PDB file of C-alpha atoms and ligand atoms in Angstrom:
ATOM      1  CA  MET A   1       2.133  -5.477 -15.208  1.00 87.00           C
ATOM      2  CA  THR A   2       0.800  -4.694 -11.717  1.00 97.00           C
ATOM      3  CA  TYR A   3       0.078  -1.696  -9.143  1.00 98.00           C
ATOM      4  CA  VAL A   4       2.665  -0.781  -6.494  1.00 98.00           C
ATOM      5  CA  VAL A   5       2.204   0.827  -3.126  1.00 98.00           C
ATOM      6  CA  THR A   6       4.829   3.043  -2.451  1.00 97.00           C
ATOM      7  CA  GLU A   7       6.150   4.755   0.583  1.00 95.00           C
ATOM      8  CA  THR A   8       3.784   7.710   0.951  1.00 94.00           C
ATOM      9  CA  CYS A   9       1.493   5.096   2.557  1.00 95.00           C
ATOM     10  CA  ILE A  10       3.770   4.716   5.603  1.00 95.00           C
ATOM     11  CA  ARG A  11       1.801   5.590   8.179  1.00 92.00           C
ATOM     12  CA  CYS A  12      -0.980   6.935   6.490  1.00 85.00           C
ATOM     13  CA  LYS A  13      -2.884   3.632   5.965  1.00 81.00           C
ATOM     14  CA  TYR A  14      -6.193   5.293   4.907  1.00 84.00           C
ATOM     15  CA  MET A  15      -7.236   1.648   3.177  1.00 92.00           C
ATOM     16  CA  ASP A  16      -9.943   3.681   0.869  1.00 92.00           C
ATOM     17  CA  CYS A  17      -7.609   1.187  -2.141  1.00 95.00           C
ATOM     18  CA  VAL A  18      -8.596  -1.962  -0.417  1.00 96.00           C
ATOM     19  CA  GLU A  19     -12.572  -1.807  -0.798  1.00 94.00           C
ATOM     20  CA  VAL A  20     -12.362  -1.099  -4.179  1.00 97.00           C
ATOM     21  CA  CYS A  21      -9.983  -4.219  -5.521  1.00 98.00           C
ATOM     22  CA  PRO A  22     -11.992  -6.631  -7.556  1.00 97.00           C
ATOM     23  CA  VAL A  23      -9.783  -9.272  -6.890  1.00 98.00           C
ATOM     24  CA  ASP A  24      -8.679  -8.687  -3.367  1.00 98.00           C
ATOM     25  CA  CYS A  25      -4.599  -8.470  -3.706  1.00 98.00           C
ATOM     26  CA  PHE A  26      -3.995  -6.195  -0.980  1.00 98.00           C
ATOM     27  CA  TYR A  27      -1.323  -7.280   2.183  1.00 98.00           C
ATOM     28  CA  VAL A  28      -1.614  -5.167   5.454  1.00 97.00           C
ATOM     29  CA  GLY A  29       1.721  -4.354   7.129  1.00 96.00           C
ATOM     30  CA  GLU A  30       2.242  -2.753  10.482  1.00 95.00           C
ATOM     31  CA  ASN A  31       2.585   0.463   8.754  1.00 94.00           C
ATOM     32  CA  MET A  32       1.687   0.211   5.435  1.00 96.00           C
ATOM     33  CA  LEU A  33      -0.326  -1.909   2.424  1.00 97.00           C
ATOM     34  CA  VAL A  34       1.376  -3.259  -0.097  1.00 98.00           C
ATOM     35  CA  ILE A  35      -0.456  -5.449  -3.523  1.00 98.00           C
ATOM     36  CA  SER A  36       0.476  -8.520  -4.854  1.00 98.00           C
ATOM     37  CA  PRO A  37       2.028  -8.738  -8.330  1.00 98.00           C
ATOM     38  CA  GLU A  38       1.045 -12.123  -8.362  1.00 97.00           C
ATOM     39  CA  GLU A  39      -2.706 -11.493  -8.404  1.00 98.00           C
ATOM     40  CA  CYS A  40      -2.996  -8.112  -9.140  1.00 98.00           C
ATOM     41  CA  ILE A  41      -4.869  -8.023 -12.751  1.00 98.00           C
ATOM     42  CA  ASP A  42      -4.049  -4.313 -13.299  1.00 97.00           C
ATOM     43  CA  CYS A  43      -7.455  -2.854 -14.006  1.00 98.00           C
ATOM     44  CA  GLY A  44      -6.139   0.625 -11.928  1.00 97.00           C
ATOM     45  CA  VAL A  45      -9.165   1.147  -9.834  1.00 98.00           C
ATOM     46  CA  CYS A  46      -7.363   1.532  -6.815  1.00 98.00           C
ATOM     47  CA  GLU A  47      -5.109   4.220  -7.860  1.00 97.00           C
ATOM     48  CA  PRO A  48      -7.551   7.169  -7.867  1.00 97.00           C
ATOM     49  CA  GLU A  49      -8.942   6.079  -4.406  1.00 96.00           C
ATOM     50  CA  CYS A  50      -5.617   6.573  -2.630  1.00 94.00           C
ATOM     51  CA  PRO A  51      -5.943  10.326  -1.018  1.00 91.00           C
ATOM     52  CA  VAL A  52      -2.117  10.409  -0.982  1.00 92.00           C
ATOM     53  CA  GLU A  53      -1.567   9.072  -4.530  1.00 94.00           C
ATOM     54  CA  ALA A  54       0.988   6.589  -3.211  1.00 95.00           C
ATOM     55  CA  ILE A  55      -0.617   3.624  -5.386  1.00 97.00           C
ATOM     56  CA  VAL A  56       1.281   3.998  -8.889  1.00 98.00           C
ATOM     57  CA  PRO A  57       1.725   1.577 -11.933  1.00 98.00           C
ATOM     58  CA  ASP A  58       4.985  -0.416 -11.950  1.00 97.00           C
ATOM     59  CA  SER A  59       6.183   1.817 -15.297  1.00 97.00           C
ATOM     60  CA  ASP A  60       6.462   5.017 -13.259  1.00 97.00           C
ATOM     61  CA  ASP A  61       9.768   5.829 -11.800  1.00 96.00           C
ATOM     62  CA  LYS A  62       8.555   5.832  -8.063  1.00 94.00           C
ATOM     63  CA  ALA A  63       7.551   2.405  -8.324  1.00 97.00           C
ATOM     64  CA  ALA A  64      11.236   1.325  -8.877  1.00 94.00           C
ATOM     65  CA  ASP A  65      11.941   0.970  -4.876  1.00 93.00           C
ATOM     66  CA  TRP A  66       9.177  -0.477  -3.785  1.00 97.00           C
ATOM     67  CA  LEU A  67       8.124  -3.205  -6.492  1.00 97.00           C
ATOM     68  CA  GLU A  68       9.938  -5.810  -4.766  1.00 97.00           C
ATOM     69  CA  GLN A  69       9.254  -4.929  -1.660  1.00 97.00           C
ATOM     70  CA  ASN A  70       5.448  -5.253  -2.894  1.00 98.00           C
ATOM     71  CA  ARG A  71       6.532  -8.834  -4.154  1.00 98.00           C
ATOM     72  CA  THR A  72       8.101 -10.096  -0.602  1.00 98.00           C
ATOM     73  CA  PHE A  73       5.543  -8.927   1.800  1.00 98.00           C
ATOM     74  CA  SER A  74       2.302  -9.660  -0.214  1.00 98.00           C
ATOM     75  CA  THR A  75       3.512 -13.469   0.340  1.00 98.00           C
ATOM     76  CA  GLN A  76       4.333 -12.764   4.443  1.00 98.00           C
ATOM     77  CA  TRP A  77       1.854 -10.143   5.635  1.00 98.00           C
ATOM     78  CA  PRO A  78      -2.114 -11.064   5.923  1.00 98.00           C
ATOM     79  CA  ASN A  79      -4.726 -10.016   2.895  1.00 98.00           C
ATOM     80  CA  ILE A  80      -7.083  -7.426   4.072  1.00 97.00           C
ATOM     81  CA  THR A  81     -10.458  -6.525   2.188  1.00 96.00           C
ATOM     82  CA  ARG A  82     -12.449  -4.183   4.524  1.00 94.00           C
ATOM     83  CA  LYS A  83     -11.449  -0.676   5.185  1.00 92.00           C
ATOM     84  CA  GLY A  84     -10.049  -0.593   9.134  1.00 88.00           C
ATOM     85  CA  GLU A  85      -9.162   2.763  10.914  1.00 88.00           C
ATOM     86  CA  ALA A  86      -6.288   4.692   9.712  1.00 87.00           C
ATOM     87  CA  PRO A  87      -3.858   5.524  12.247  1.00 90.00           C
ATOM     88  CA  ALA A  88      -5.070   8.751  14.480  1.00 91.00           C
ATOM     89  CA  ASP A  89      -2.003  10.936  13.463  1.00 92.00           C
ATOM     90  CA  ALA A  90      -2.378   9.642   9.365  1.00 90.00           C
ATOM     91  CA  ASP A  91      -3.130  13.105   8.176  1.00 90.00           C
ATOM     92  CA  GLU A  92       0.371  14.404  10.435  1.00 91.00           C
ATOM     93  CA  TRP A  93       2.413  12.396   8.360  1.00 91.00           C
ATOM     94  CA  LYS A  94       0.469  11.929   4.987  1.00 89.00           C
ATOM     95  CA  ASP A  95       2.703  14.695   3.290  1.00 87.00           C
ATOM     96  CA  LYS A  96       6.127  14.003   5.019  1.00 90.00           C
ATOM     97  CA  PRO A  97       8.996  12.936   2.549  1.00 89.00           C
ATOM     98  CA  GLY A  98      11.743  10.279   3.174  1.00 90.00           C
ATOM     99  CA  LYS A  99       9.453   7.720   5.336  1.00 93.00           C
ATOM    100  CA  ALA A 100      11.074   5.203   3.568  1.00 94.00           C
ATOM    101  CA  ALA A 101      13.166   4.235   6.683  1.00 95.00           C
ATOM    102  CA  LEU A 102      10.093   4.087   8.852  1.00 96.00           C
ATOM    103  CA  PHE A 103       9.139   1.260   6.759  1.00 96.00           C
ATOM    104  CA  SER A 104       8.119  -1.640   9.310  1.00 97.00           C
ATOM    105  CA  ALA A 105       8.341  -5.587   7.979  1.00 98.00           C
ATOM    106  CA  ASN A 106       5.985  -6.614  11.090  1.00 98.00           C
ATOM    107  CA  PRO A 107       3.106  -7.782   9.479  1.00 98.00           C
ATOM    108  CA  GLY A 108      -0.293  -5.875  10.326  1.00 95.00           C
ATOM    109  CA  THR A 109      -3.745  -6.807  11.790  1.00 92.00           C
ATOM    110  CA  PRO A 110      -6.550  -6.569   8.806  1.00 92.00           C
TER     111      PRO A 110
HETATM  112  S1  SF4 B 201      -5.723   4.175   0.219  1.00 94.58           S
HETATM  113 FE1  SF4 B 201      -3.304   5.084  -0.217  1.00 94.58          FE
HETATM  114  S2  SF4 B 201      -2.349   5.720   1.813  1.00 94.58           S
HETATM  115 FE2  SF4 B 201      -4.214   4.176   2.253  1.00 94.58          FE
HETATM  116  S3  SF4 B 201      -3.674   2.191   2.748  1.00 94.58           S
HETATM  117 FE3  SF4 B 201      -4.367   2.442   0.321  1.00 94.58          FE
HETATM  118  S4  SF4 B 201      -2.180   2.880  -0.520  1.00 94.58           S
HETATM  119 FE4  SF4 B 201      -1.981   3.260   1.559  1.00 94.58          FE
HETATM  120  S1  SF4 B 202      -4.878  -2.558  -9.726  1.00 94.58           S
HETATM  121 FE1  SF4 B 202      -6.799  -3.484  -9.703  1.00 94.58          FE
HETATM  122  S2  SF4 B 202      -6.340  -5.563  -8.965  1.00 94.58           S
HETATM  123 FE2  SF4 B 202      -4.690  -4.503  -8.913  1.00 94.58          FE
HETATM  124  S3  SF4 B 202      -4.463  -3.571  -6.788  1.00 94.58           S
HETATM  125 FE3  SF4 B 202      -5.199  -1.844  -7.906  1.00 94.58          FE
HETATM  126  S4  SF4 B 202      -7.839  -2.308  -7.666  1.00 94.58           S
HETATM  127 FE4  SF4 B 202      -6.644  -4.600  -7.415  1.00 94.58          FE
END
C-alpha cells in the first residue's frame, strides 16, 4: 500500500506534507506534488498535514485515477524535502473541482 496525492493538490501545492515524511518520498512537478509508491512506507503521517485533503491511501476511491501519475512522475520529477513558497493564488484554487485538466507533466523546482 501507499499514499497518493490527488488532483486537489493542483495549483495549491502548500507543501506542508513534505516536512513530515520520514523517508522523503515526495517529488515536485510544476503545479502539484506526487508520492513515490516504491518509497512510501505507508506511515500516514502526511495525510492529516495536507490542508486540502489531497493525500489519500491507495485504498480510497479518489486514489484510483492518480496512482499511476504518482508512480510515473515520482521517477521523473525532482525530490522535495523542504517546504517552499505556495503559489500566490493557491487559496483561490484550493476548493475548485475538476482541476485534473490543469495537470502539468513538467518538473517543478524543489
Ligand atoms: S500539503 Fe497537500 S496541497 Fe500541499 S503539496 Fe502536499 S499534497 Fe499538495
Ligand atoms: S505515508 Fe508516510 S512515507 Fe508515505 S508519503 Fe506520507 S509521510 Fe511519506
